[in-house]
Coordinates of N, CA and C and ligand atoms in Angstrom, one line a residue:
M29 N 21.0 -27.5 67.4 CA 20.4 -27.1 66.3 C 21.3 -26.3 65.3
K30 N 21.1 -26.5 64.0 CA 21.8 -25.9 63.0 C 21.5 -24.6 62.2
E31 N 22.1 -23.5 62.1 CA 21.6 -22.4 61.6 C 21.6 -22.6 60.1
V32 N 20.5 -22.2 59.3 CA 20.6 -22.3 58.0 C 20.1 -21.0 57.3
E33 N 20.1 -20.8 56.1 CA 19.6 -19.7 55.3 C 18.3 -19.1 55.7
K34 N 18.1 -17.9 56.0 CA 16.9 -17.2 56.5 C 15.7 -17.4 55.6
E35 N 16.0 -17.6 54.1 CA 15.1 -17.9 52.9 C 14.3 -19.1 53.2
R36 N 14.8 -20.1 54.1 CA 14.4 -21.4 54.3 C 13.0 -21.2 55.3
A37 N 12.9 -19.9 55.9 CA 11.7 -19.9 56.8 C 10.4 -20.2 56.1
L38 N 10.4 -19.5 54.9 CA 9.1 -19.8 54.0 C 8.7 -21.2 53.9
T39 N 9.7 -22.3 53.8 CA 9.5 -23.6 53.5 C 8.9 -24.3 54.8
F40 N 9.0 -23.7 56.0 CA 8.2 -24.2 57.1 C 7.0 -23.9 57.5
I41 N 6.6 -22.5 56.9 CA 5.3 -21.9 57.0 C 4.4 -22.0 56.1
E42 N 4.8 -22.0 54.6 CA 4.0 -22.2 53.6 C 3.1 -23.4 53.5
P43 N 3.7 -24.5 53.9 CA 2.8 -25.9 54.1 C 1.8 -25.7 55.2
G44 N 1.8 -24.7 55.9 CA 0.6 -24.7 56.9 C 0.6 -25.8 57.9
P45 N 1.8 -25.8 58.8 CA 1.9 -26.8 59.7 C 1.2 -26.2 61.2
V46 N 0.8 -26.9 62.1 CA 0.6 -26.5 63.3 C 1.9 -26.2 64.0
V47 N 2.1 -25.0 64.8 CA 3.2 -24.7 65.0 C 3.2 -24.3 66.6
L48 N 4.3 -24.4 67.5 CA 4.6 -24.1 68.7 C 5.1 -22.8 68.8
V49 N 4.5 -21.9 69.5 CA 5.1 -20.4 69.5 C 5.8 -20.4 71.1
S50 N 7.0 -20.3 71.3 CA 7.4 -20.0 72.5 C 7.7 -18.4 73.0
T51 N 7.7 -18.1 74.1 CA 7.8 -16.8 74.6 C 8.5 -16.8 75.8
F52 N 9.1 -15.7 76.4 CA 9.7 -15.3 77.7 C 9.2 -14.2 78.0
D53 N 8.6 -14.3 79.1 CA 7.7 -12.8 79.9 C 8.8 -11.9 80.7
G54 N 10.0 -12.5 81.0 CA 10.8 -11.9 81.7 C 11.3 -12.9 83.0
K55 N 10.3 -13.8 83.3 CA 10.4 -14.4 84.4 C 10.3 -16.1 84.2
K56 N 9.7 -16.5 83.2 CA 9.2 -17.7 82.8 C 9.1 -18.0 81.3
N57 N 9.6 -19.1 80.9 CA 9.3 -19.4 79.4 C 7.9 -19.8 79.2
N58 N 7.2 -19.9 78.1 CA 6.0 -20.2 77.9 C 5.8 -20.9 76.3
V59 N 4.7 -21.3 76.2 CA 4.6 -22.1 74.8 C 3.3 -22.3 74.8
M60 N 2.7 -21.8 73.2 CA 1.3 -22.0 73.1 C 1.4 -22.9 71.6
T61 N 0.0 -23.3 71.2 CA 0.1 -24.0 70.0 C -0.8 -23.1 69.1
I62 N -0.2 -22.9 67.8 CA -1.0 -22.0 66.8 C -1.2 -22.9 65.4
S63 N -2.4 -22.9 65.0 CA -2.5 -23.4 63.8 C -3.0 -22.3 62.6
W64 N -3.3 -21.2 63.1 CA -3.5 -19.9 62.2 C -2.4 -19.4 61.9
T65 N -1.5 -19.8 60.7 CA -0.4 -19.0 60.4 C -0.4 -18.7 58.8
M66 N 0.3 -17.9 58.2 CA 0.6 -17.6 56.8 C 1.6 -17.0 56.5
A67 N 2.5 -17.4 55.4 CA 3.7 -16.8 54.8 C 3.0 -15.7 53.8
I68 N 3.6 -14.5 54.0 CA 3.1 -13.4 53.3 C 4.0 -12.8 52.2
D69 N 5.3 -13.3 52.1 CA 6.1 -12.6 51.1 C 7.5 -13.5 51.1
F70 N 8.3 -13.1 50.2 CA 9.8 -13.8 50.0 C 10.8 -13.1 50.9
A71 N 10.3 -12.3 51.8 CA 11.2 -11.3 52.7 C 11.1 -11.8 54.2
Q72 N 10.9 -13.1 54.4 CA 10.7 -13.6 55.8 C 9.8 -13.0 56.6
N73 N 8.7 -12.6 56.2 CA 7.5 -11.9 57.2 C 6.3 -12.8 56.9
I74 N 6.0 -13.3 58.2 CA 4.9 -14.3 58.4 C 3.7 -13.8 59.3
V75 N 2.6 -14.4 59.3 CA 1.5 -13.8 60.4 C 1.1 -15.0 61.0
I76 N 0.7 -14.8 62.5 CA 0.1 -15.7 63.2 C -1.1 -15.0 63.7
T77 N -2.2 -15.6 63.8 CA -3.5 -15.1 64.4 C -3.9 -15.7 65.7
T78 N -3.9 -14.5 66.9 CA -4.2 -14.9 68.1 C -4.8 -13.9 68.9
G79 N -5.2 -13.9 70.3 CA -5.8 -12.9 71.1 C -5.7 -12.8 72.3
S80 N -6.3 -12.0 73.2 CA -5.8 -11.7 74.5 C -6.3 -12.9 75.5
W81 N -7.3 -13.8 75.0 CA -7.5 -14.8 75.9 C -6.3 -15.9 76.1
N82 N -5.1 -15.6 75.4 CA -4.0 -16.5 75.7 C -3.0 -15.7 76.3
Y83 N -2.3 -16.1 77.4 CA -1.2 -15.4 78.1 C -0.1 -15.2 77.0
S84 N 0.1 -16.0 76.2 CA 1.3 -15.7 75.2 C 1.1 -14.5 74.6
F85 N -0.4 -14.1 74.0 CA -0.4 -12.9 73.3 C 0.1 -11.7 74.0
G86 N -0.2 -11.4 75.4 CA 0.2 -10.4 76.0 C 2.0 -10.4 76.0
T87 N 2.3 -11.4 76.3 CA 3.9 -11.5 76.2 C 4.5 -11.0 74.9
I88 N 3.8 -11.6 73.6 CA 4.3 -11.5 72.4 C 4.4 -10.0 72.1
L89 N 3.2 -9.3 72.5 CA 3.1 -7.9 72.2 C 4.1 -7.0 73.3
A90 N 4.1 -7.5 74.5 CA 5.0 -6.7 75.4 C 6.7 -6.7 75.2
T91 N 7.1 -8.2 74.7 CA 8.4 -8.2 74.5 C 8.8 -8.0 72.9
Q92 N 7.8 -7.8 72.0 CA 8.0 -7.8 70.7 C 8.6 -9.0 70.0
E93 N 8.6 -10.2 70.4 CA 9.3 -11.4 70.0 C 8.6 -12.6 70.4
C94 N 9.1 -13.7 69.5 CA 8.7 -14.9 69.9 C 9.5 -15.9 69.0
V95 N 9.4 -17.2 69.4 CA 9.8 -18.2 68.4 C 9.0 -19.3 67.8
I96 N 8.8 -19.4 66.7 CA 7.9 -20.1 65.8 C 8.5 -21.6 65.8
C97 N 8.1 -22.6 66.3 CA 8.9 -24.0 66.2 C 7.9 -24.9 65.4
I98 N 8.3 -25.9 64.8 CA 7.6 -26.8 63.8 C 7.9 -28.2 64.7
P99 N 6.9 -28.5 65.1 CA 6.8 -29.9 65.8 C 6.7 -30.9 64.9
P100 N 7.6 -32.0 65.1 CA 7.2 -33.4 64.2 C 5.8 -34.1 64.4
A101 N 5.7 -34.8 63.6 CA 4.2 -35.7 63.5 C 4.1 -36.5 65.0
N102 N 5.3 -37.0 65.7 CA 5.2 -37.8 66.9 C 4.9 -36.9 68.0
M103 N 5.0 -35.8 67.8 CA 4.6 -34.7 69.1 C 3.1 -34.4 69.0
L104 N 2.3 -34.9 68.1 CA 1.0 -34.4 68.0 C 0.1 -34.4 69.5
E105 N 0.3 -35.4 70.2 CA -0.5 -35.3 71.3 C -0.1 -34.4 72.3
T106 N 1.4 -34.0 72.4 CA 1.9 -32.9 73.2 C 1.5 -31.6 72.8
V107 N 1.3 -31.5 71.3 CA 1.2 -30.3 70.6 C -0.4 -29.9 71.2
V108 N -1.2 -30.8 71.0 CA -2.6 -30.6 71.4 C -2.7 -30.1 72.9
R109 N -2.0 -31.0 73.9 CA -2.2 -30.7 75.2 C -1.5 -29.2 75.6
V110 N -0.5 -28.9 75.0 CA 0.0 -27.5 75.1 C -0.9 -26.6 74.7
G111 N -1.9 -26.6 73.9 CA -2.8 -25.9 73.3 C -4.1 -25.8 74.4
M112 N -4.1 -26.7 75.4 CA -5.5 -26.9 76.0 C -5.3 -26.3 77.4
V113 N -4.0 -25.8 77.8 CA -3.7 -25.2 79.3 C -2.9 -24.0 79.0
S114 N -3.0 -23.1 79.8 CA -2.3 -21.8 80.1 C -1.2 -21.6 80.6
G115 N -0.2 -21.0 80.1 CA 0.9 -20.8 80.9 C 0.9 -19.8 82.2
R116 N -0.5 -19.2 82.3 CA -0.9 -18.6 83.7 C -0.9 -19.5 84.7
E117 N -1.3 -20.7 84.5 CA -1.2 -21.8 85.7 C -0.2 -22.9 85.3
V118 N 0.2 -23.2 84.4 CA 0.9 -24.2 84.0 C 2.6 -23.9 83.5
D119 N 3.4 -24.5 84.1 CA 4.9 -24.4 83.6 C 4.9 -25.4 82.3
K120 N 4.5 -25.0 81.1 CA 4.2 -26.1 80.0 C 5.7 -26.8 79.6
F121 N 6.9 -25.9 79.8 CA 8.0 -26.7 79.4 C 8.4 -28.0 80.2
K122 N 7.9 -27.7 81.4 CA 8.3 -28.8 82.5 C 7.4 -29.6 82.4
E123 N 5.8 -29.3 82.4 CA 4.9 -30.3 82.3 C 4.9 -31.2 81.1
F124 N 5.4 -30.6 79.9 CA 5.5 -31.5 78.6 C 6.8 -31.9 78.3
K125 N 7.8 -31.6 79.1 CA 9.2 -32.2 79.0 C 9.5 -31.5 77.6
L126 N 9.5 -30.2 77.5 CA 10.0 -29.7 76.2 C 11.6 -29.1 76.6
T127 N 12.4 -29.0 75.8 CA 13.7 -28.7 76.1 C 13.9 -27.3 75.7
P128 N 14.0 -26.3 76.4 CA 14.4 -24.8 76.1 C 15.9 -24.7 75.6
L129 N 16.1 -24.1 74.5 CA 17.4 -23.9 74.0 C 17.7 -22.4 73.8
S130 N 18.7 -21.8 74.1 CA 19.1 -20.5 73.8 C 18.9 -20.0 72.4
A131 N 18.2 -18.9 72.1 CA 18.0 -18.3 70.7 C 19.1 -17.2 70.6
K132 N 19.4 -16.8 69.5 CA 20.6 -15.8 69.1 C 20.0 -14.3 69.2
Y133 N 18.8 -14.2 68.7 CA 18.3 -12.7 68.6 C 17.2 -12.4 69.6
V134 N 16.6 -13.6 70.1 CA 15.4 -13.3 71.0 C 15.6 -13.9 72.3
K135 N 15.0 -13.5 73.3 CA 15.0 -14.2 74.8 C 14.2 -15.3 74.9
A136 N 13.1 -15.6 74.0 CA 12.3 -16.7 74.1 C 13.1 -17.8 73.4
P137 N 12.9 -19.1 74.1 CA 13.7 -20.3 73.9 C 13.3 -21.0 72.3
L138 N 14.1 -21.7 71.8 CA 14.1 -22.6 70.9 C 13.5 -23.9 71.5
I139 N 12.9 -24.8 71.0 CA 12.5 -25.9 71.3 C 13.2 -27.1 70.9
G140 N 14.1 -27.9 71.6 CA 15.0 -29.1 71.3 C 14.5 -30.3 70.3
E141 N 13.1 -30.3 70.8 CA 12.3 -31.5 70.2 C 11.9 -31.2 68.8
C142 N 12.0 -29.8 68.2 CA 11.1 -29.3 66.9 C 11.9 -29.6 65.8
V143 N 11.3 -29.7 64.4 CA 12.0 -29.9 63.4 C 12.8 -28.6 62.9
A144 N 12.4 -27.4 63.2 CA 12.9 -26.2 63.1 C 12.4 -25.2 63.9
C145 N 13.2 -24.1 64.1 CA 12.8 -22.9 64.9 C 13.0 -21.7 64.3
L146 N 12.1 -20.7 64.1 CA 12.3 -19.3 63.8 C 12.3 -18.2 64.5
E147 N 13.5 -17.8 64.8 CA 13.5 -16.6 65.8 C 12.7 -15.4 65.2
C148 N 11.6 -14.9 65.8 CA 11.0 -13.9 65.3 C 10.8 -12.6 66.1
K149 N 10.7 -11.1 65.4 CA 10.5 -10.0 66.0 C 9.1 -9.6 65.3
V150 N 8.5 -8.7 66.3 CA 7.1 -8.4 65.9 C 7.3 -7.2 65.1
V151 N 6.6 -7.3 63.8 CA 6.6 -6.2 62.8 C 5.4 -5.1 63.0
E152 N 4.2 -5.8 63.2 CA 3.0 -5.1 63.4 C 1.9 -6.1 64.0
Y153 N 1.0 -5.3 64.7 CA -0.1 -6.1 65.0 C -1.5 -5.3 64.6
I154 N -2.2 -6.4 64.1 CA -3.5 -5.8 63.3 C -4.7 -6.3 64.2
E155 N -5.1 -5.2 64.9 CA -6.1 -5.7 66.0 C -7.3 -6.4 65.5
R156 N -7.8 -5.7 64.5 CA -9.2 -6.3 63.8 C -9.2 -7.7 64.0
Y157 N -8.1 -8.2 63.2 CA -8.4 -9.9 62.9 C -7.0 -10.5 63.9
G158 N -6.5 -9.8 64.8 CA -5.5 -10.5 65.8 C -4.4 -11.0 65.0
F159 N -4.2 -10.2 64.0 CA -2.9 -10.8 63.1 C -1.6 -10.0 63.7
I160 N -0.7 -11.1 64.1 CA 0.7 -10.5 64.6 C 1.6 -10.8 63.4
I161 N 2.1 -9.9 62.8 CA 2.9 -9.9 61.8 C 4.3 -10.0 62.3
L162 N 5.1 -11.1 61.7 CA 6.6 -11.2 62.4 C 7.7 -11.3 61.2
H163 N 8.9 -11.0 61.6 CA 9.9 -11.1 60.7 C 10.5 -12.2 61.3
V164 N 11.2 -13.0 60.5 CA 12.1 -14.0 61.0 C 13.4 -13.4 60.8
E165 N 14.1 -13.7 61.9 CA 15.6 -13.1 62.0 C 16.6 -14.3 61.8
R166 N 16.2 -15.5 62.2 CA 17.0 -16.6 62.2 C 16.5 -17.9 62.1
V167 N 16.6 -19.0 61.2 CA 16.2 -20.0 61.4 C 17.1 -21.1 61.7
V168 N 16.7 -22.0 62.5 CA 17.6 -23.1 62.8 C 16.8 -24.6 62.7
V169 N 17.6 -25.3 62.2 CA 16.9 -26.9 62.0 C 17.5 -28.1 62.8
N170 N 16.8 -28.9 63.0 CA 17.3 -30.1 64.0 C 17.5 -31.0 63.0
E171 N 18.9 -31.6 63.0 CA 19.4 -32.6 62.3 C 19.3 -34.1 62.7
T172 N 18.8 -34.1 64.0 CA 19.1 -35.4 64.8 C 17.8 -36.3 64.9
L173 N 16.8 -35.7 64.1 CA 15.3 -36.5 64.4 C 15.2 -37.6 63.4
K174 N 14.2 -38.5 63.8 CA 13.7 -39.4 63.1 C 12.7 -39.3 62.4
E175 N 11.9 -38.4 63.0 CA 10.6 -38.0 62.3 C 10.5 -36.8 62.0
Y176 N 10.2 -36.2 60.6 CA 10.3 -34.9 60.1 C 8.9 -34.3 59.6
R177 N 7.9 -35.4 59.5 CA 6.6 -35.0 59.0 C 6.0 -34.1 59.9
M178 N 5.2 -33.1 59.1 CA 4.6 -31.9 59.7 C 3.1 -32.3 60.2
I179 N 2.6 -31.5 61.1 CA 1.2 -31.8 61.6 C 0.3 -30.7 60.8
H180 N -0.9 -31.0 60.2 CA -1.8 -30.0 59.9 C -3.1 -30.3 60.5
A181 N -3.6 -29.1 61.1 CA -4.9 -29.2 61.8 C -5.9 -29.0 60.5
V182 N -7.0 -29.8 60.7 CA -8.3 -29.7 60.0 C -9.3 -28.6 60.5
G183 N -9.2 -28.6 61.8 CA -9.9 -27.6 62.4 C -11.3 -28.0 63.2
D184 N -11.3 -29.3 63.3 CA -12.6 -29.9 63.9 C -11.9 -31.0 64.9
G185 N -10.7 -30.9 65.3 CA -10.1 -31.7 66.3 C -9.4 -33.0 65.8
T186 N -9.5 -33.1 64.4 CA -8.8 -34.0 63.6 C -7.4 -33.4 62.8
F187 N -6.6 -34.1 62.5 CA -5.3 -33.6 61.9 C -4.8 -34.5 60.6
V188 N -4.0 -34.1 60.0 CA -3.5 -34.5 58.8 C -2.0 -34.6 58.9
I189 N -1.2 -35.9 58.7 CA 0.0 -35.7 58.9 C 0.7 -35.7 57.4
D190 N 2.0 -35.0 57.1 CA 2.3 -35.0 55.7 C 2.4 -36.4 55.2
G191 N 2.1 -36.1 53.9 CA 2.0 -37.5 53.2 C 3.1 -37.4 51.9
E192 N 2.5 -37.7 50.6 CA 3.3 -37.8 49.6 C 3.9 -36.5 49.1
K193 N 5.1 -36.4 48.7 CA 5.6 -35.0 48.5 C 5.9 -35.1 46.8
A194 N 5.4 -34.1 45.9 CA 5.6 -33.8 44.6 C 6.7 -33.0 44.4
N195 N 7.5 -33.1 43.4 CA 8.6 -32.1 43.1 C 8.5 -31.5 41.6
L196 N 7.8 -30.0 41.7 CA 7.7 -29.5 40.5 C 8.6 -28.5 40.3
R197 N 9.6 -28.5 40.9 CA 10.9 -27.2 41.0 C 11.2 -26.8 39.5
E198 N 11.3 -27.6 38.8 CA 11.9 -27.4 37.2 C 10.7 -26.4 36.6
L199 N 9.4 -26.8 36.9 CA 8.5 -25.9 36.2 C 8.2 -24.7 37.0
M200 N 8.6 -24.5 38.2 CA 8.5 -23.4 38.8 C 9.8 -22.4 39.1
K201 N 10.7 -22.9 38.4 CA 12.1 -22.2 38.7 C 12.1 -20.9 38.5
E202 N 11.3 -20.3 37.5 CA 11.4 -18.9 37.3 C 10.7 -18.1 38.4
K203 N 9.9 -18.5 39.2 CA 9.3 -18.0 40.6 C 9.9 -18.4 41.8
L204 N 10.9 -19.0 41.8 CA 11.8 -19.3 43.1 C 12.8 -18.4 43.4
P205 N 12.8 -17.7 44.4 CA 13.9 -16.7 44.6 C 15.2 -17.6 45.0
P206 N 16.3 -16.7 44.8 CA 17.6 -17.4 45.3 C 17.3 -17.9 46.7
G207 N 18.0 -18.9 47.2 CA 18.1 -19.5 48.4 C 17.2 -20.6 48.5
L208 N 16.2 -20.6 47.5 CA 14.9 -21.8 48.0 C 15.2 -22.9 46.8
Ligands
FMN326 C1 -4.5 -27.5 67.6 C2 -4.6 -26.2 68.3 C3 -4.4 -25.3 67.5 C4 -4.7 -23.9 68.1 N1 -4.5 -22.8 67.4 C5 -4.7 -21.5 67.9 C6 -4.5 -20.5 66.9 O1 -4.3 -20.5 65.8 N2 -4.5 -19.3 67.7 C7 -4.9 -19.1 68.9 O2 -5.0 -18.0 69.4 N3 -5.0 -20.2 69.9 C8 -4.7 -21.4 69.2 N4 -4.9 -22.6 70.0 C9 -5.2 -22.4 71.5 C10 -4.1 -21.9 72.4 O3 -3.1 -22.8 72.0 C11 -4.4 -22.2 73.7 O4 -5.4 -21.1 74.0 C12 -3.3 -21.9 74.6 O5 -3.5 -22.8 75.7 C13 -2.6 -20.7 75.1 O6 -1.8 -20.8 76.1 P1 -1.3 -19.7 76.9 O7 -2.4 -19.0 77.8 O8 -0.3 -20.1 77.8 O9 -0.6 -18.6 75.8 C14 -4.8 -23.7 69.3 C15 -5.0 -24.8 70.3 C16 -4.9 -26.2 69.6 C17 -4.9 -27.4 70.5

């Protein structure tokens, strides 16, 4: 995977894809599925929403880090299956044949099959809403895939895959920060 400018982090979260969140609890890698995400500024801060019913939640708070990975459309079934079982019982990297790769700033692994991975550190946890604010320390992209379309959850068990893309960069240029 190739490192790119940190500014690119926003372009992977702002479209609202379903993401895979990897963690390392000190003994074992784990991964969960998250569709509740949001970009909140141009300074590489993002939010995920989760809670204590997930094993990953405790690991993220204990280690203060995770990796947010963007799966391509052809991983949809795996993405759903990952979100249907817990790392308390299942070694999900093994079960779902995911490739853990070493990250630079965190112990949680990158996922080799994903479009991009964002190495993140926890900035703040807002308990009332289960918001975990993350700062992206490093962005890596996968340049070897055939499929780059992202997956979007509707919320009722159906999903939308990226479709037509419109380019209005010229109209927005005054609002686009350097690096984007
Ligand atoms: C499509 C999909 C989207 C999900 N989105 C979220 C989410 O946004 N937040 C969350 O806490 N759990 C979400 N989940 C549920 C977790 O992924 C699930 O509870 C997971 O098995 C937790 O794994 P763990 O116990 O190993 O951490 C989602 C599951 C699926 C299938």
